[in-house]
XYZ file of N, CA and C in Angstrom:
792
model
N -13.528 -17.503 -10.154
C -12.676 -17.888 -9.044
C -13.349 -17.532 -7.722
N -13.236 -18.275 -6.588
C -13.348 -18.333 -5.147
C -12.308 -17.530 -4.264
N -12.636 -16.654 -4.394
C -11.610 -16.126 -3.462
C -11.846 -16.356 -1.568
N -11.873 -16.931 -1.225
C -12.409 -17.280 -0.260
C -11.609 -17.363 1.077
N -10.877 -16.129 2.076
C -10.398 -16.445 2.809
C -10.936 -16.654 4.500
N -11.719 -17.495 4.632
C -12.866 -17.540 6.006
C -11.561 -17.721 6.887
N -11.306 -17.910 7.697
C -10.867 -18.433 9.281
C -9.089 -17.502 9.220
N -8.959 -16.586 8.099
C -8.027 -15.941 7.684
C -7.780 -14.717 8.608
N -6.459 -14.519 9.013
C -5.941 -13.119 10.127
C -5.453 -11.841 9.325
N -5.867 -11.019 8.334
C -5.156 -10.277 7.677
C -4.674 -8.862 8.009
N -3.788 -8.562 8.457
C -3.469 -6.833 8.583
C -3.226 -6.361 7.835
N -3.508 -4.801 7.408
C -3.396 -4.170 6.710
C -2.756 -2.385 7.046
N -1.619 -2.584 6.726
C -1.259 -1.089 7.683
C -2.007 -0.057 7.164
N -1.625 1.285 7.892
C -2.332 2.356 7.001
C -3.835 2.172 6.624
N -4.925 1.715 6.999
C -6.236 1.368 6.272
C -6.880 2.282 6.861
N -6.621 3.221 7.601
C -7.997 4.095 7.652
C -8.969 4.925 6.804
N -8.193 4.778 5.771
C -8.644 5.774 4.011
C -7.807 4.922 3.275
N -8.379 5.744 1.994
C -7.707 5.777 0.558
C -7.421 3.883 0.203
N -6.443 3.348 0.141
C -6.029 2.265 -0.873
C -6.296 1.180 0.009
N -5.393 1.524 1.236
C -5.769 0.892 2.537
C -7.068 0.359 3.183
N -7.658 1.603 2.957
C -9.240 1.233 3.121
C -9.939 0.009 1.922
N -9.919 0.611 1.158
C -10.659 -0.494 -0.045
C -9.723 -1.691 0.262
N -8.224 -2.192 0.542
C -8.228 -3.333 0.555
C -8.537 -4.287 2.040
N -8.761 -3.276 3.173
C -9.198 -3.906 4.138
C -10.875 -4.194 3.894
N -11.807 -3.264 3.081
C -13.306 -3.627 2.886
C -12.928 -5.231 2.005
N -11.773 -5.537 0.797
C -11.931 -6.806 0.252
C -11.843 -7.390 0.541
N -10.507 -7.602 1.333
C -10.477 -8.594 2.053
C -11.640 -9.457 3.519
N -12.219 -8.199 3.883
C -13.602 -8.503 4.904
C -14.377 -9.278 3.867
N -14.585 -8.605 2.446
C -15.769 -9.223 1.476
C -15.420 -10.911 1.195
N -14.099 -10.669 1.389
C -13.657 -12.212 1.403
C -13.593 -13.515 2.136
N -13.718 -12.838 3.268
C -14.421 -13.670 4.369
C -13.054 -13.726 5.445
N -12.189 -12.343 5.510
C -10.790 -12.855 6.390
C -11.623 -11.738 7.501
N -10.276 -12.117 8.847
C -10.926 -11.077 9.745
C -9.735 -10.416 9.524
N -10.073 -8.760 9.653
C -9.665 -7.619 9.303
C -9.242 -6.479 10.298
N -7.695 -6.724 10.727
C -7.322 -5.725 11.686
C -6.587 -4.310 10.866
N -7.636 -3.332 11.138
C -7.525 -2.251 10.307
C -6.655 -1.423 11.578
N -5.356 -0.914 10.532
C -4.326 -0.302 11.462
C -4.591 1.783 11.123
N -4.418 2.536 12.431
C -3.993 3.735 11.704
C -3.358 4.351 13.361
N -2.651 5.699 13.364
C -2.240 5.524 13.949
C -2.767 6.108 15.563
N -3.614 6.320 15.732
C -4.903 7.332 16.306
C -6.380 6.697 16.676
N -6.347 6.035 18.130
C -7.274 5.040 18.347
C -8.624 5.580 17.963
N -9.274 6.804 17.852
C -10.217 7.187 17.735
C -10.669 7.227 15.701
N -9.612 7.761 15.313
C -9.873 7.671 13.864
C -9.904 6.058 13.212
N -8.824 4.943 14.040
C -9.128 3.965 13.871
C -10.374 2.847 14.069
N -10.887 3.648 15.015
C -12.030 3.003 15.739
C -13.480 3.397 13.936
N -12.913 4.321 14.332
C -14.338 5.178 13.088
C -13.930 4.048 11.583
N -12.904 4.169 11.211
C -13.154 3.672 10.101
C -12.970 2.432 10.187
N -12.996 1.187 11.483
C -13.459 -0.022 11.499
C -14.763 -0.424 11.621
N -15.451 0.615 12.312
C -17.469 0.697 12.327
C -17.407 1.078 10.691
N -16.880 1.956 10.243
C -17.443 1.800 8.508
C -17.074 0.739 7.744
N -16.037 0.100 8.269
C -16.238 -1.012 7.156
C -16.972 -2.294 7.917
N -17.404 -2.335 9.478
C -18.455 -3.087 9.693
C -20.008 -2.929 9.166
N -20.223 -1.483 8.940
C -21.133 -0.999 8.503
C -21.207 -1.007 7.099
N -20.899 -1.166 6.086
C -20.663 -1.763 4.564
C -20.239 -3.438 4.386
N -19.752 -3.781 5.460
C -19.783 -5.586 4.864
C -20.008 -6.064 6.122
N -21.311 -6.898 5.761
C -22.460 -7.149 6.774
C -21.395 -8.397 7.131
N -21.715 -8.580 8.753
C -21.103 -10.081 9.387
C -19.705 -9.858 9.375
N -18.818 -9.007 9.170
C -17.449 -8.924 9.305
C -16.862 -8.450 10.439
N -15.957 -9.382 10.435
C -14.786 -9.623 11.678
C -14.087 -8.586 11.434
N -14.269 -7.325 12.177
C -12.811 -6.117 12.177
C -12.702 -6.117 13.326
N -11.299 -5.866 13.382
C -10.845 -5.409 14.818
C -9.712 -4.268 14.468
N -10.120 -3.422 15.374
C -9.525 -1.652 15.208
C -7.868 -1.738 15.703
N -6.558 -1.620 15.737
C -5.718 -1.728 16.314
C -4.692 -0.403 15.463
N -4.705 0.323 17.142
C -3.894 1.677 16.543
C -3.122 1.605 16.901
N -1.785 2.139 16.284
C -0.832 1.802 16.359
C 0.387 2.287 15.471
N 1.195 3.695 15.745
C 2.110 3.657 15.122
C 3.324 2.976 14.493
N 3.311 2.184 13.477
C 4.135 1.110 12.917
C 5.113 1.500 12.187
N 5.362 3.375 11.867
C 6.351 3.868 11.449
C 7.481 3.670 12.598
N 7.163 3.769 13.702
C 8.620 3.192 14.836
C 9.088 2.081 15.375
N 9.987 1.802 15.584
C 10.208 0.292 16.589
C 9.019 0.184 17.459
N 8.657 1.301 18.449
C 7.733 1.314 19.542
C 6.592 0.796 19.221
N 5.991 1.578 18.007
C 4.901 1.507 17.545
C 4.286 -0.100 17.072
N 5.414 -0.606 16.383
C 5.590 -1.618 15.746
C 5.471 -3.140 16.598
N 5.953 -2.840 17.735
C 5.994 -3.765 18.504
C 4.876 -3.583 19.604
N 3.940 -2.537 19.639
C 2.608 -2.353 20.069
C 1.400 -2.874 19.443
N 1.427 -2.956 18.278
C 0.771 -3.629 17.026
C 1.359 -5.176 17.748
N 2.320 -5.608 17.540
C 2.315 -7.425 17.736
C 1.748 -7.956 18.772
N 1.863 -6.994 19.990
C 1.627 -7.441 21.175
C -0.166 -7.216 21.281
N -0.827 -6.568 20.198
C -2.429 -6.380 20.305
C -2.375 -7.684 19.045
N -1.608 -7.903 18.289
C -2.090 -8.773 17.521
C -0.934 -9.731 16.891
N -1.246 -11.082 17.910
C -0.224 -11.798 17.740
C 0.389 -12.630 16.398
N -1.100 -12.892 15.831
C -1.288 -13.724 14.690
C -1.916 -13.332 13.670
N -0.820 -13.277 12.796
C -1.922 -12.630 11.238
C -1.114 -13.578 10.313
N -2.042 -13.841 10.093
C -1.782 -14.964 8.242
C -1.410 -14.436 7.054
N -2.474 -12.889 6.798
C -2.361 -12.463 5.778
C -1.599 -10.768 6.098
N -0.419 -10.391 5.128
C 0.025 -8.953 6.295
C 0.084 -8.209 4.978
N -0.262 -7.035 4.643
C -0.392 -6.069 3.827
C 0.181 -4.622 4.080
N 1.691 -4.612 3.479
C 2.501 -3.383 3.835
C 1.752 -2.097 2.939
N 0.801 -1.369 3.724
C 0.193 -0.385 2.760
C 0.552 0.745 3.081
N 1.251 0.931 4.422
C 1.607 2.263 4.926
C 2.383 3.145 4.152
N 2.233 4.336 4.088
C 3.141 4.914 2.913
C 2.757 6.391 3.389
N 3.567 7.563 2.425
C 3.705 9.106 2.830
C 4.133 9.456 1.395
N 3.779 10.790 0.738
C 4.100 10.756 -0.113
C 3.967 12.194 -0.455
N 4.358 12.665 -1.450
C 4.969 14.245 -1.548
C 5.971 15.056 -2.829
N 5.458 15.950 -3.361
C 5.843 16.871 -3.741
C 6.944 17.511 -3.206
N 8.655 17.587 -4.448
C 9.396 18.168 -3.170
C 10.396 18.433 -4.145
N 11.302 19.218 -4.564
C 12.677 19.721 -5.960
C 13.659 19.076 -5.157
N 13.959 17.940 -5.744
C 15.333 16.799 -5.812
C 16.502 17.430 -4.775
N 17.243 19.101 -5.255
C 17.844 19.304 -4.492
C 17.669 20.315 -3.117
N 15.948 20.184 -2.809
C 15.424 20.898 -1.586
C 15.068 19.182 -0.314
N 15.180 18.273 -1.022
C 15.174 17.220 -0.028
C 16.045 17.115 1.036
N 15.797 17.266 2.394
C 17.309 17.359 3.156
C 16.891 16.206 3.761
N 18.480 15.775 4.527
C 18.366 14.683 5.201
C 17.302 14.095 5.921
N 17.096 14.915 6.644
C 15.689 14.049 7.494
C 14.639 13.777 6.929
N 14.636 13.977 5.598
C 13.202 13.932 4.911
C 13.483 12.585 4.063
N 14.997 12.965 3.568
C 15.643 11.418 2.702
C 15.174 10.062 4.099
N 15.487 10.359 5.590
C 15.085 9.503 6.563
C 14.107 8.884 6.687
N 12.849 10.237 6.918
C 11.685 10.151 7.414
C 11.124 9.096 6.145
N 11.448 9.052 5.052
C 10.570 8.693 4.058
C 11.082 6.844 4.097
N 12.425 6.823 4.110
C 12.912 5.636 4.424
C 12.167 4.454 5.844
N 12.159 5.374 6.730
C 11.372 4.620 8.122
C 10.104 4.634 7.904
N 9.196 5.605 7.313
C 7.875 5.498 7.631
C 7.529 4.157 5.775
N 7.958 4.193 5.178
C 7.871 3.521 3.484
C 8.433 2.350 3.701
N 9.674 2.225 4.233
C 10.420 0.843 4.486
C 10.358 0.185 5.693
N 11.266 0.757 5.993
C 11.405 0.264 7.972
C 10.035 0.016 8.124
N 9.080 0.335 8.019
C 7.949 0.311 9.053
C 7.186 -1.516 7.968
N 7.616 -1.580 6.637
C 7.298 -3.211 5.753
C 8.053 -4.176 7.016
N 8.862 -3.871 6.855
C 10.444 -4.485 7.248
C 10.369 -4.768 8.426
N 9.916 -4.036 9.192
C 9.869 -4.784 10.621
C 8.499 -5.783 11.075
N 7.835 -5.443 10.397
C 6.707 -6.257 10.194
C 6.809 -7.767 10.118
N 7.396 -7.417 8.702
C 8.027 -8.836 7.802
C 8.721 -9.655 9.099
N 9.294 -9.329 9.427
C 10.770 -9.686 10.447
C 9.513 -10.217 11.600
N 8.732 -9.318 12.163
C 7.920 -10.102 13.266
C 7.130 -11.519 13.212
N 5.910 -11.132 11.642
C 5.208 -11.898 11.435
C 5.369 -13.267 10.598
N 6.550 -13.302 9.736
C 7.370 -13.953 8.677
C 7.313 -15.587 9.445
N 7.943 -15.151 10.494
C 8.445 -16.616 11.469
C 7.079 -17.620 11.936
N 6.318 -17.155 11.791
C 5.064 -17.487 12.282
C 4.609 -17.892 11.098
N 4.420 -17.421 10.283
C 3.614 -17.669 9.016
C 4.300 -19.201 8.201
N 6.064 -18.971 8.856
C 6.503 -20.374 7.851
C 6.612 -21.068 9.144
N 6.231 -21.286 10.277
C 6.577 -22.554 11.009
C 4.800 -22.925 10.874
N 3.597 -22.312 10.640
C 2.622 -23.151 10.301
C 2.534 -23.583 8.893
N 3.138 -23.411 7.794
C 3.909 -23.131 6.619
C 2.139 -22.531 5.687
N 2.120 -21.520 5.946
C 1.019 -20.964 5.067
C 0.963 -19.216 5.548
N 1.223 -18.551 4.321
C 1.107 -17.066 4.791
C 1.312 -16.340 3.295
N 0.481 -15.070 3.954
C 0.884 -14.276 2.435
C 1.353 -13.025 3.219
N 2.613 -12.193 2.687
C 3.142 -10.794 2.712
C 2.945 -9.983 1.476
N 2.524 -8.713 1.341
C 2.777 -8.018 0.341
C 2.795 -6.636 0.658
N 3.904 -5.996 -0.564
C 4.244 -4.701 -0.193
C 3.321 -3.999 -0.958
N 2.728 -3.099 -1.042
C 1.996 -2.306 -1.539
C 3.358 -0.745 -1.721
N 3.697 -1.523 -3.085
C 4.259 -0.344 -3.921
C 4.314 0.518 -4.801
N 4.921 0.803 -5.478
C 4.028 1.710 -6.783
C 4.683 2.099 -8.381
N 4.237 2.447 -9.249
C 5.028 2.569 -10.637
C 6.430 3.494 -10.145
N 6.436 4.049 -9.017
C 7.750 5.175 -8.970
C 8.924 4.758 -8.747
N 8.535 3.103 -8.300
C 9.397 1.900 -8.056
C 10.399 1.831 -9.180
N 9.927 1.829 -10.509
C 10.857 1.674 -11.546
C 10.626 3.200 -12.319
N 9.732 3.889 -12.087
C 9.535 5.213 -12.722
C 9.964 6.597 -12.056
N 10.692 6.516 -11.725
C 11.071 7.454 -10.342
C 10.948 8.739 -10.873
N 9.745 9.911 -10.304
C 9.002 10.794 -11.120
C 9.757 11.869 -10.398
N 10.388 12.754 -11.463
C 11.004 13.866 -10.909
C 10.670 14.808 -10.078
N 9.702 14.917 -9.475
C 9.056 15.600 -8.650
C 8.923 15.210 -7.230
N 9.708 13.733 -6.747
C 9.325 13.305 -5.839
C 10.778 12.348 -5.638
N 11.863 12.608 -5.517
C 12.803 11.440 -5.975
C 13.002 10.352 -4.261
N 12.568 10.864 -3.490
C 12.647 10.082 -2.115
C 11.608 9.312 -2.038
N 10.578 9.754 -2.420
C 8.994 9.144 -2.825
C 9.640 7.625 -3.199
N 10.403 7.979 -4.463
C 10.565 6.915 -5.760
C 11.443 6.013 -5.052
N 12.461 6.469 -4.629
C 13.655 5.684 -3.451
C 13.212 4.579 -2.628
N 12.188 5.147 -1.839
C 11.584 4.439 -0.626
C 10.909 3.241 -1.546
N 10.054 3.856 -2.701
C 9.373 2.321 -3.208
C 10.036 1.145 -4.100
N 11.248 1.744 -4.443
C 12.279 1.002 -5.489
C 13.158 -0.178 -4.247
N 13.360 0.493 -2.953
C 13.694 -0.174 -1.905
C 12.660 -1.357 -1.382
N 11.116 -1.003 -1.584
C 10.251 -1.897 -1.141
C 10.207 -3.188 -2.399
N 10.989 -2.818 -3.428
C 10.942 -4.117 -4.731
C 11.610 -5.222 -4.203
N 13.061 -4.225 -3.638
C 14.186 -5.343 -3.629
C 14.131 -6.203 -2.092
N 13.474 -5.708 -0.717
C 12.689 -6.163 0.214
C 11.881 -7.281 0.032
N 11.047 -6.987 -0.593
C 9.753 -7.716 -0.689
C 10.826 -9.552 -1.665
N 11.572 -9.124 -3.137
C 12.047 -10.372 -3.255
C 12.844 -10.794 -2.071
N 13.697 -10.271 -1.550
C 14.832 -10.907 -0.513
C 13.785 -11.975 0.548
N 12.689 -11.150 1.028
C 12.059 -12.148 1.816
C 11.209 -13.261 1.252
N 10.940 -13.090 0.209
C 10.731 -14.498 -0.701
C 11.295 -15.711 -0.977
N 12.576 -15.071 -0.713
C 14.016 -15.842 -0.782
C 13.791 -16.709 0.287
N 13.993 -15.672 1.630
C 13.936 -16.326 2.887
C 12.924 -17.064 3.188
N 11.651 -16.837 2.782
C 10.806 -17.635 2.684
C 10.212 -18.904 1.547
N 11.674 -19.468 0.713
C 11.336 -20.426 -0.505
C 10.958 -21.627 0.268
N 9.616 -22.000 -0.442
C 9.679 -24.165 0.131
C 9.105 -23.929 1.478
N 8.344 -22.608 1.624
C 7.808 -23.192 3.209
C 6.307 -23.094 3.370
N 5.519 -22.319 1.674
C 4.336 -22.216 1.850
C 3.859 -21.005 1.557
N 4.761 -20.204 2.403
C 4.548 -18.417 2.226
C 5.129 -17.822 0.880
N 4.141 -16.768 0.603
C 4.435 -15.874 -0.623
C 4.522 -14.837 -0.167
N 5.832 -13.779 -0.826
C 5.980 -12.268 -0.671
C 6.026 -11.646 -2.079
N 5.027 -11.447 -1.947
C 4.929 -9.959 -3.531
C 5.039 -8.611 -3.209
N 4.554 -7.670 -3.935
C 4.515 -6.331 -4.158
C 3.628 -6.087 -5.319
N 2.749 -5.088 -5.180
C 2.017 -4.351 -5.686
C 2.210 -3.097 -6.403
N 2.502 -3.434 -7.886
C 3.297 -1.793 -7.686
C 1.370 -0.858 -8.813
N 1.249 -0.190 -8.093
C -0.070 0.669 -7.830
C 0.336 1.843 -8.717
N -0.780 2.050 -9.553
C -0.242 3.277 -10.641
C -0.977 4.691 -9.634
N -1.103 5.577 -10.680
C -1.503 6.620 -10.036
C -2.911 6.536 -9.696
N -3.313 6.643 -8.278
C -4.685 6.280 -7.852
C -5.315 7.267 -7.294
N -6.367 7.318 -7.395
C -7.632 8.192 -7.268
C -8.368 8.489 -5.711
N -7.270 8.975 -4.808
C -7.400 9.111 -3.174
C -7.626 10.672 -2.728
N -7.816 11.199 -1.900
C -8.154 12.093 -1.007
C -6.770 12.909 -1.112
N -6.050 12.193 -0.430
C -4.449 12.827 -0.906
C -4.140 12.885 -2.150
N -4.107 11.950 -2.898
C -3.544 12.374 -4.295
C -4.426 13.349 -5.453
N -5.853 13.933 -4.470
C -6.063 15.059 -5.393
C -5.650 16.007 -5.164
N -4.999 15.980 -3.163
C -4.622 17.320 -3.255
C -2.935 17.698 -3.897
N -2.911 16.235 -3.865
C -1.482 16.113 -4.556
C -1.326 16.668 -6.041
N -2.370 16.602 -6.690
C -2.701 16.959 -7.868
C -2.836 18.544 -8.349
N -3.451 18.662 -7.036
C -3.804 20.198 -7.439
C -2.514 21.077 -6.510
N -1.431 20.215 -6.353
C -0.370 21.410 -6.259
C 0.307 21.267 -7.431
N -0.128 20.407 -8.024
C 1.096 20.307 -9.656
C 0.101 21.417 -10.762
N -1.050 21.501 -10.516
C -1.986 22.181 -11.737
C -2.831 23.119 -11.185
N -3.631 23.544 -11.895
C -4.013 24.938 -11.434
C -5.454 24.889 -9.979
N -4.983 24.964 -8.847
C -6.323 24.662 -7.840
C -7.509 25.326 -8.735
N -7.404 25.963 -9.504
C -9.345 26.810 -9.669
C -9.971 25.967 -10.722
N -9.474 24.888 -11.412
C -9.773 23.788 -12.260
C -10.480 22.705 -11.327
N -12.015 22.740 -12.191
C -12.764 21.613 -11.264
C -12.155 20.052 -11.340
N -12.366 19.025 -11.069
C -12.059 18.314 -10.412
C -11.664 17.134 -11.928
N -12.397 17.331 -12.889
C -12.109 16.355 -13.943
C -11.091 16.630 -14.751
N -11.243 17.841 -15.017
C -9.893 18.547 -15.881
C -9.145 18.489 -15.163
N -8.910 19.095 -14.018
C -7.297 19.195 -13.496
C -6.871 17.149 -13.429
N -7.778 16.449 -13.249
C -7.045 15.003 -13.465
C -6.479 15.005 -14.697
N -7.565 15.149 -16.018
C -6.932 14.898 -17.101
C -5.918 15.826 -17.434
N -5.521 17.389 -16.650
C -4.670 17.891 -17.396
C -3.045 17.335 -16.427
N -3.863 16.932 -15.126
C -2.537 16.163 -14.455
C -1.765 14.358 -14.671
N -2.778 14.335 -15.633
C -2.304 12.893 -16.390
C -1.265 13.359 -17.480
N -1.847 14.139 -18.594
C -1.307 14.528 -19.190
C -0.172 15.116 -20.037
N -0.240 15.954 -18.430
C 1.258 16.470 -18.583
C 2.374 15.775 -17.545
N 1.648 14.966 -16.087
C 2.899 14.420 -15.426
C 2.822 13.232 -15.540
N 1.507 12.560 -16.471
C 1.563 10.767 -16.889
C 1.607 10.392 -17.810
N 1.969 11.390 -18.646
C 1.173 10.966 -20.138
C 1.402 9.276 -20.692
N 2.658 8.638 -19.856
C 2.546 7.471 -20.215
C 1.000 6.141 -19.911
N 0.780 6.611 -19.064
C -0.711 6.028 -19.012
C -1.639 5.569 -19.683
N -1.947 4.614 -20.104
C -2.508 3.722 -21.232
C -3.819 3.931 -20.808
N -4.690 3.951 -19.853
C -5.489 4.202 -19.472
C -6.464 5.631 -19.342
N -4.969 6.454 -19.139
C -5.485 8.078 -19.342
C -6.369 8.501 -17.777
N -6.690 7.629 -16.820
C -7.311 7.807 -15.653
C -6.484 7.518 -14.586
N -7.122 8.021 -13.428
C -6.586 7.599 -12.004
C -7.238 6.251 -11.693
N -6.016 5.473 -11.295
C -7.048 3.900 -11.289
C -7.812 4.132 -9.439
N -8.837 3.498 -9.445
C -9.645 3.532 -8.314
C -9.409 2.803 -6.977
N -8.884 2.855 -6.004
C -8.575 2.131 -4.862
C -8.930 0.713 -4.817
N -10.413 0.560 -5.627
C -10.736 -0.978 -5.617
C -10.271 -1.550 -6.315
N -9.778 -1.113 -7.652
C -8.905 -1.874 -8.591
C -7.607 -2.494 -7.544
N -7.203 -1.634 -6.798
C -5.594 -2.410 -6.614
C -6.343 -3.218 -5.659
N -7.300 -3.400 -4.693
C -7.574 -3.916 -4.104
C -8.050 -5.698 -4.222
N -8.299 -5.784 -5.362
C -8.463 -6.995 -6.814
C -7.619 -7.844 -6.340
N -6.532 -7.174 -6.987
C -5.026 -7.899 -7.099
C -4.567 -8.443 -5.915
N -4.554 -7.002 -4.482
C -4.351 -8.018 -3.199
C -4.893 -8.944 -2.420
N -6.648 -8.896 -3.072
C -7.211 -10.295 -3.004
C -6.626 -11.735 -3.254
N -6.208 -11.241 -4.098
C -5.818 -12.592 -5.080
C -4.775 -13.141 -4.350
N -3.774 -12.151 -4.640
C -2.620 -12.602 -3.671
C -2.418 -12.999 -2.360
N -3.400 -13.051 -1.883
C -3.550 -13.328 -0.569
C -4.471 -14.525 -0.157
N -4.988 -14.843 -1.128
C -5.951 -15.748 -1.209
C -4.915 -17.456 -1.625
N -5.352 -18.512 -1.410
C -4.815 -20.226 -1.167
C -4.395 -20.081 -3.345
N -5.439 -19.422 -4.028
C -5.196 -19.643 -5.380
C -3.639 -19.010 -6.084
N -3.209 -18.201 -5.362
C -2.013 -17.402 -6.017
C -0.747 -18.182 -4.948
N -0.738 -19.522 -5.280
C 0.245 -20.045 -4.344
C 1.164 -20.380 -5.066
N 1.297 -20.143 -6.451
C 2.508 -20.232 -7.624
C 3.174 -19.285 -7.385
N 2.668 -17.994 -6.968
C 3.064 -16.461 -7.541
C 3.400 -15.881 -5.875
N 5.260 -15.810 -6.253
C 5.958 -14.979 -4.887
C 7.313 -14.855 -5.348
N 7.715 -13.705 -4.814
C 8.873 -12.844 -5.019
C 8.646 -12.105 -6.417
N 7.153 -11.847 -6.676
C 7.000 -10.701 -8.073
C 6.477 -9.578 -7.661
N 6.791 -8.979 -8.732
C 6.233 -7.332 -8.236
C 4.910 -7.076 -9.580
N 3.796 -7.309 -8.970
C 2.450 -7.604 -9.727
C 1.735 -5.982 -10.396
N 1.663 -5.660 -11.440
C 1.498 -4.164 -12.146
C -0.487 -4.049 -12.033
N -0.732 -3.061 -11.039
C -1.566 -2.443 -11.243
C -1.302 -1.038 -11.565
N -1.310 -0.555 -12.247
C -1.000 0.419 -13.070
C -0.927 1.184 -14.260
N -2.495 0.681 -14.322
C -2.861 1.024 -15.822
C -2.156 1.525 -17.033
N -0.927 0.719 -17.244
C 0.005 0.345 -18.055
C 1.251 1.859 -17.986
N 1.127 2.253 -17.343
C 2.094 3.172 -17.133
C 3.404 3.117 -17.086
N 4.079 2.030 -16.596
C 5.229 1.469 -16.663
C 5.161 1.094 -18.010
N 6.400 1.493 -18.819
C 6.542 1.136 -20.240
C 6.962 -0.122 -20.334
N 6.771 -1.225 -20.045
C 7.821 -2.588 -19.824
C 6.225 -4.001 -20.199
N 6.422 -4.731 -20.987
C 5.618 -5.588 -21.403
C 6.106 -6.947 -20.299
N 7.091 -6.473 -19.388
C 7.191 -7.460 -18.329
C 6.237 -7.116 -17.069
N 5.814 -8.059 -16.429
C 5.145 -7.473 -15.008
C 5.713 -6.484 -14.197
């Protein structure tokens, strides 16, 4: 297959690292131009020279921009009017005992996980179906339907990004545009080792404490590994690309079979 998106506008929230990053490098490999979001013009700036500096001839443009707020959100549209392709990757995530979650944290996780898809959607949506061609996707995760006891606001915020992501599919039937979701198993980031090593023992080098943190908090994992940032990055190729123009309002399993369900 051709994945081929040349003359393509794609944003990608959150891309300064981790998942974000690898799918703003694919999408560059793909031939879209690539407005890599974070929220800190200087850290944004750095990791748009690295992914100019790894994919030769690519169109990035740096745009910082807090998109967890209304403010933020509407600072982002006004640097970037037109995007074709929009990739909800922004996310926060955390270790926390079910009944030590207090309100503002049940909040914070809601605005910065949802609100911040959601207003997006709402800006760029209208644009995408009056030229009738666009792709949205949420970048969500197995906690969506697996909601892991260790994190139950975590799981909230992404079970909310399922039922989002179809509704605007809805709104968008018959006009061209597709809205999916990504639901992303446990992946192999900067944060999620240190995420790792508060569940297992920090003095365990770096391979064991994965496998003993699969183990005991994944054991459903068919795979037995942390899948790699470029893996999910695959999938939002695809989806974003003219070939996946069958496929909208699904929630697409990267997740090295972790979700027990022989449905997508």
């Amino acid at each position: 297959m051709q994945l081929d998106l040349t003359g393509k506008t794609a944003l990608v929230t959150g891309s300064t690292q981790g998942i974000g990053a690898a799918i703003a490098t694919a999408l560059a490999r793909s031939g879209a131009r690539v407005a890599v979001n974070g929220r800190k013009g200087g850290t944004t700036e750095e990791a748009a020279q690295r992914l100019r500096d790894e994919v030769a001839g690519a169109d990035v443009v740096p745009v910082a921009a807090d998109v967890a707020s209304e403010e933020g959100a509407r600072q982002l549209v006004e640097q970037l009017p037109h995007v074709d392709v929009l990739v909800n990757n922004l996310g926060i995530f955390g270790a926390q005992p079910a009944l030590e979650i207090t309100d503002d944290e049940w909040r914070r996780y809601f605005e910065v996980n949802v609100l911040s898809a959601v207003r997006l959607t709402r800006s760029y949506l209208p644009g995408m179906v009056e030229r009738g061609w666009g792709r949205v996707q949420y970048i969500a995760s197995d906690s969506a339907v697996v909601t892991p006891a260790e994190m139950i606001h975590y799981g909230m915020s992404k079970t909310a990004l399922l039922a989002a992501s179809r509704g605007f599919a809805k709104e968008a039937a018959g006009t061209g545009v597709t809205v999916n979701s990504v639901l992303a198993g446990p992946t192999h980031t900067e944060g999620v080792e240190k995420f790792v090593y508060e569940l297992v023992d920090q003095d365990l080098p770096w391979e064991r404490a994965q496998r003993e943190f699969m183990q005991l908090h994944r054991p459903q994992s068919l795979i037995q590994r942390l899948i790699e940032p470029e893996e999910i990055a695959n999938m939002v190729v695809y989806l974003s690309s003219p070939l996946s123009s069958a496929t909208t309002g699904g929630a697409l399993r990267v997740d090295g079979g972790y979700v027990d369900s022989i449905l997508p």
